[in-house]
Amino acid sequence: MWIALASTISLLPAETLPSQLLDLSSWKLTLPTPGKNENSPREIKQPALQKFSDPLHFHVDPKARAVVFRAPCGGTTTKGSSYPRSELREMSRKGDARASWGTNDGFVHTMALRVAITHTPKVKKHVVCAQIHDSGDDLMMIRLEGSHLFIERKPHEDVTLVRDYVLGTPFDVKIEASGSRVKVWHDGKKKMDWEVAREGCYFKAGCYTQSNPDKGDAADSYGEVAIHRLDILHTPAPTVEE
């Protein structure tokens, strides 16, 4: 069960860690900064993630009671992508192995989050805040382009969530994969029920900025996402009686 936070609660202490607001036990974090070498991004895994915060790219906003993810357009990118990210990648429950599941493996895989996209790059105003990735590529993304908030699911048509999204507006998203279907709810309303069978899947959440200096944006122009609540759940699928 996911319970909305009351709007009248007090501010969080300034020193609050992201792990005190979100359950990060089954995630790792990719940052848009150099890692072991200049060509690969920094990754923070468990147990280090429990005590980790970054004042620019991954920190708590005490007033909003949310974890802020920021990725500048000139940031370090992952292999196979030309765009930077400050983003969580689903791991095993202990956080020591990469999560990998199928859309028809006998389980119901659910990610629910309350999230706001708070900033986009100035030129290419595109930001992804949540996704399912499979063994080879993204399966679906919750994506903002300008003021159009939608589900991207290549090569199929997009599914609109909001045509006139206002930056900073929190919204609820639930993504569920089971029985060779992926379903998405936006603010409690089912928006997609897609028949699709994939393996090697995992959830991602945070800020995946969809621009870089080659697209005309300055290196310090950025995308930013605030996550107020984030839950993942994997439960056995209900048995269908004949």
Short mmCIF file of C-alpha atoms in Angstrom, two decimals:
data_model
loop_
_atom_site.label_atom_id
_atom_site.label_comp_id
_atom_site.label_asym_id
_atom_site.label_seq_id
_atom_site.Cartn_x
_atom_site.Cartn_y
_atom_site.Cartn_z
CA MET A 1 0.00 0.00 0.00
CA TRP A 2 1.27 3.46 -0.87
CA ILE A 3 0.08 6.32 1.33
CA ALA A 4 0.27 9.94 0.18
CA LEU A 5 2.17 12.37 2.41
CA ALA A 6 0.09 14.98 4.19
CA SER A 7 0.53 18.49 2.82
CA THR A 8 0.78 20.11 6.24
CA ILE A 9 3.76 18.19 7.65
CA SER A 10 6.86 20.11 8.78
CA LEU A 11 10.12 20.50 6.90
CA LEU A 12 12.70 17.74 7.03
CA PRO A 13 16.02 18.39 8.78
CA ALA A 14 18.56 19.90 6.39
CA GLU A 15 20.95 16.96 6.88
CA THR A 16 18.39 14.32 5.84
CA LEU A 17 19.85 11.66 3.55
CA PRO A 18 18.03 10.39 0.43
CA SER A 19 17.95 6.91 2.00
CA GLN A 20 15.96 8.33 4.92
CA LEU A 21 13.23 9.45 2.54
CA LEU A 22 13.26 6.67 -0.06
CA ASP A 23 13.93 2.95 0.38
CA LEU A 24 17.16 2.56 -1.60
CA SER A 25 18.00 -0.95 -0.43
CA SER A 26 17.36 -2.50 -3.85
CA TRP A 27 18.84 0.22 -6.05
CA LYS A 28 22.18 1.52 -7.31
CA LEU A 29 22.77 5.10 -8.42
CA THR A 30 24.44 6.31 -11.63
CA LEU A 31 25.75 9.88 -11.53
CA PRO A 32 26.68 12.22 -14.42
CA THR A 33 30.24 12.56 -13.11
CA PRO A 34 33.41 10.57 -13.94
CA GLY A 35 33.84 7.25 -12.20
CA LYS A 36 36.88 4.97 -12.32
CA ASN A 37 37.91 6.67 -15.54
CA GLU A 38 36.85 9.82 -17.39
CA ASN A 39 34.79 7.88 -19.93
CA SER A 40 32.46 6.12 -17.51
CA PRO A 41 30.07 7.58 -14.91
CA ARG A 42 30.33 7.15 -11.19
CA GLU A 43 28.15 4.44 -9.61
CA ILE A 44 27.14 4.24 -5.96
CA LYS A 45 26.02 0.81 -4.79
CA GLN A 46 24.86 -0.62 -1.50
CA PRO A 47 25.83 -0.33 1.28
CA ALA A 48 27.54 2.99 0.39
CA LEU A 49 24.30 4.37 -1.10
CA GLN A 50 22.64 4.33 2.33
CA LYS A 51 24.90 7.14 3.51
CA PHE A 52 25.39 8.93 0.20
CA SER A 53 24.28 12.41 -0.85
CA ASP A 54 25.56 14.84 -3.49
CA PRO A 55 24.71 18.56 -3.20
CA LEU A 56 24.41 18.97 -6.99
CA HIS A 57 23.10 15.70 -8.37
CA PHE A 58 21.41 13.66 -5.61
CA HIS A 59 20.13 15.21 -2.41
CA VAL A 60 17.03 15.90 -0.33
CA ASP A 61 14.98 19.06 -0.72
CA PRO A 62 13.68 19.50 2.86
CA LYS A 63 10.90 21.88 1.83
CA ALA A 64 9.53 19.63 -0.93
CA ARG A 65 10.19 16.45 1.07
CA ALA A 66 11.65 14.90 -2.05
CA VAL A 67 14.92 13.50 -3.37
CA VAL A 68 16.34 15.69 -6.15
CA PHE A 69 18.06 14.09 -9.16
CA ARG A 70 19.94 16.48 -11.48
CA ALA A 71 21.87 15.69 -14.68
CA PRO A 72 23.63 18.49 -16.63
CA CYS A 73 23.80 18.22 -20.41
CA GLY A 74 27.58 18.08 -20.37
CA GLY A 75 27.70 15.28 -17.80
CA THR A 76 29.42 11.93 -18.14
CA THR A 77 27.28 9.36 -19.96
CA THR A 78 26.88 5.59 -19.76
CA LYS A 79 28.07 3.23 -22.49
CA GLY A 80 25.62 3.18 -25.39
CA SER A 81 24.02 6.53 -24.52
CA SER A 82 24.95 10.11 -25.45
CA TYR A 83 22.79 11.58 -22.67
CA PRO A 84 23.62 12.07 -18.97
CA ARG A 85 21.70 10.69 -16.04
CA SER A 86 21.34 10.89 -12.27
CA GLU A 87 19.27 7.76 -12.04
CA LEU A 88 18.52 4.71 -9.92
CA ARG A 89 18.82 1.23 -11.42
CA GLU A 90 16.94 -1.65 -9.79
CA MET A 91 19.06 -4.28 -8.05
CA SER A 92 18.26 -7.40 -6.06
CA ARG A 93 16.58 -6.96 -2.69
CA LYS A 94 20.00 -7.12 -1.00
CA GLY A 95 21.42 -4.66 -3.50
CA ASP A 96 24.28 -6.97 -4.47
CA ALA A 97 23.17 -8.13 -7.94
CA ARG A 98 21.38 -6.64 -10.95
CA ALA A 99 17.63 -7.22 -10.99
CA SER A 100 16.41 -9.13 -14.04
CA TRP A 101 12.83 -10.29 -14.58
CA GLY A 102 10.37 -10.97 -17.37
CA THR A 103 6.96 -9.59 -18.18
CA ASN A 104 5.57 -13.15 -18.15
CA ASP A 105 7.56 -14.96 -15.46
CA GLY A 106 4.73 -15.71 -13.03
CA PHE A 107 5.17 -12.56 -10.97
CA VAL A 108 3.60 -9.11 -10.83
CA HIS A 109 6.35 -6.48 -11.01
CA THR A 110 5.27 -3.04 -9.80
CA MET A 111 6.92 0.35 -9.42
CA ALA A 112 4.92 3.22 -7.94
CA LEU A 113 6.25 6.72 -7.49
CA ARG A 114 5.16 10.28 -6.77
CA VAL A 115 7.38 12.47 -8.88
CA ALA A 116 7.75 15.97 -10.32
CA ILE A 117 9.88 17.05 -13.25
CA THR A 118 11.24 20.37 -12.01
CA HIS A 119 13.61 21.55 -14.75
CA THR A 120 14.44 20.85 -18.39
CA PRO A 121 17.34 21.96 -20.60
CA LYS A 122 16.79 25.28 -22.34
CA VAL A 123 17.04 24.09 -25.96
CA LYS A 124 15.99 20.43 -26.07
CA LYS A 125 13.44 20.33 -23.27
CA HIS A 126 13.34 16.55 -22.88
CA VAL A 127 13.61 14.59 -19.61
CA VAL A 128 12.82 10.97 -18.68
CA CYS A 129 11.82 10.29 -15.06
CA ALA A 130 10.98 6.54 -15.01
CA GLN A 131 11.35 3.51 -17.22
CA ILE A 132 11.43 -0.23 -17.70
CA HIS A 133 14.60 -1.37 -19.42
CA ASP A 134 14.97 -4.86 -20.86
CA SER A 135 18.12 -6.85 -21.64
CA GLY A 136 18.94 -4.69 -24.63
CA ASP A 137 17.14 -1.33 -24.57
CA ASP A 138 14.43 0.72 -22.93
CA LEU A 139 11.03 -0.99 -23.10
CA MET A 140 9.02 2.07 -22.06
CA MET A 141 9.71 5.51 -20.59
CA ILE A 142 7.77 8.23 -18.78
CA ARG A 143 9.00 11.19 -20.79
CA LEU A 144 8.48 14.96 -20.93
CA GLU A 145 9.05 16.93 -24.14
CA GLY A 146 8.25 20.60 -23.59
CA SER A 147 4.86 20.39 -21.86
CA HIS A 148 3.87 16.99 -23.31
CA LEU A 149 4.13 14.24 -20.70
CA PHE A 150 3.76 10.79 -22.23
CA ILE A 151 4.73 7.12 -22.33
CA GLU A 152 7.29 6.32 -25.01
CA ARG A 153 7.31 2.69 -26.21
CA LYS A 154 9.23 2.36 -29.46
CA PRO A 155 8.36 1.37 -32.15
CA HIS A 156 4.72 1.74 -31.09
CA GLU A 157 2.78 4.99 -30.76
CA ASP A 158 3.21 7.20 -27.69
CA VAL A 159 0.55 7.32 -24.97
CA THR A 160 -0.24 10.82 -23.72
CA LEU A 161 -0.50 11.41 -19.98
CA VAL A 162 -0.71 15.24 -19.92
CA ARG A 163 -0.61 17.68 -22.84
CA ASP A 164 0.07 20.80 -20.75
CA TYR A 165 2.33 19.65 -17.92
CA VAL A 166 3.64 22.46 -15.70
CA LEU A 167 7.16 22.00 -14.37
CA GLY A 168 7.23 21.19 -10.66
CA THR A 169 3.77 19.61 -10.57
CA PRO A 170 3.86 16.30 -8.66
CA PHE A 171 2.03 13.34 -10.18
CA ASP A 172 1.57 9.67 -9.32
CA VAL A 173 2.64 6.89 -11.66
CA LYS A 174 2.23 3.14 -11.23
CA ILE A 175 3.87 0.76 -13.70
CA GLU A 176 2.93 -2.92 -13.57
CA ALA A 177 4.34 -5.80 -15.64
CA SER A 178 2.73 -9.25 -15.57
CA GLY A 179 1.13 -11.82 -17.85
CA SER A 180 2.95 -10.46 -20.93
CA ARG A 181 1.39 -7.03 -20.38
CA VAL A 182 2.66 -3.69 -19.14
CA LYS A 183 0.09 -1.39 -17.57
CA VAL A 184 0.52 2.24 -16.52
CA TRP A 185 -1.66 4.39 -14.26
CA HIS A 186 -1.30 8.19 -14.07
CA ASP A 187 -2.86 9.90 -11.04
CA GLY A 188 -4.98 6.80 -10.46
CA LYS A 189 -6.29 6.47 -14.03
CA LYS A 190 -5.21 3.59 -16.24
CA LYS A 191 -3.55 5.02 -19.33
CA MET A 192 -1.94 1.98 -20.95
CA ASP A 193 -2.47 -1.78 -21.15
CA TRP A 194 0.12 -3.07 -23.61
CA GLU A 195 0.68 -6.68 -24.63
CA VAL A 196 4.45 -7.20 -24.71
CA ALA A 197 6.77 -10.07 -23.75
CA ARG A 198 10.33 -9.20 -22.72
CA GLU A 199 13.09 -10.70 -20.58
CA GLY A 200 15.97 -9.20 -18.61
CA CYS A 201 13.81 -6.33 -17.35
CA TYR A 202 14.42 -3.89 -14.51
CA PHE A 203 13.02 -0.58 -13.29
CA LYS A 204 14.81 2.77 -13.41
CA ALA A 205 13.84 6.09 -11.80
CA GLY A 206 15.42 9.53 -11.52
CA CYS A 207 16.57 12.10 -14.07
CA TYR A 208 17.70 10.95 -17.51
CA THR A 209 18.32 14.23 -19.36
CA GLN A 210 17.70 13.83 -23.09
CA SER A 211 20.06 16.49 -24.38
CA ASN A 212 23.75 17.35 -24.66
CA PRO A 213 25.91 20.16 -26.13
CA ASP A 214 25.63 18.59 -29.59
CA LYS A 215 21.89 19.36 -29.42
CA GLY A 216 22.59 23.05 -28.76
CA ASP A 217 22.36 23.05 -24.96
CA ALA A 218 25.10 24.49 -22.75
CA ALA A 219 27.10 21.96 -20.76
CA ASP A 220 25.67 23.33 -17.50
CA SER A 221 22.06 23.35 -18.73
CA TYR A 222 20.28 20.52 -16.94
CA GLY A 223 17.29 18.32 -16.35
CA GLU A 224 15.97 17.80 -12.83
CA VAL A 225 13.47 15.45 -11.21
CA ALA A 226 12.16 15.33 -7.63
CA ILE A 227 10.90 11.99 -6.30
CA HIS A 228 8.64 12.18 -3.25
CA ARG A 229 7.89 8.48 -2.97
CA LEU A 230 9.28 5.36 -4.64
CA ASP A 231 8.21 1.75 -4.09
CA ILE A 232 8.88 -1.45 -5.97
CA LEU A 233 7.16 -4.77 -5.36
CA HIS A 234 7.47 -8.25 -6.88
CA THR A 235 4.70 -10.66 -5.90
CA PRO A 236 3.48 -14.00 -7.32
CA ALA A 237 0.84 -13.54 -10.00
CA PRO A 238 -2.67 -14.66 -9.00
CA THR A 239 -3.55 -18.19 -10.08
CA VAL A 240 -6.25 -18.29 -12.74
CA GLU A 241 -8.77 -21.00 -12.00
CA GLU A 242 -10.18 -22.90 -14.95
#
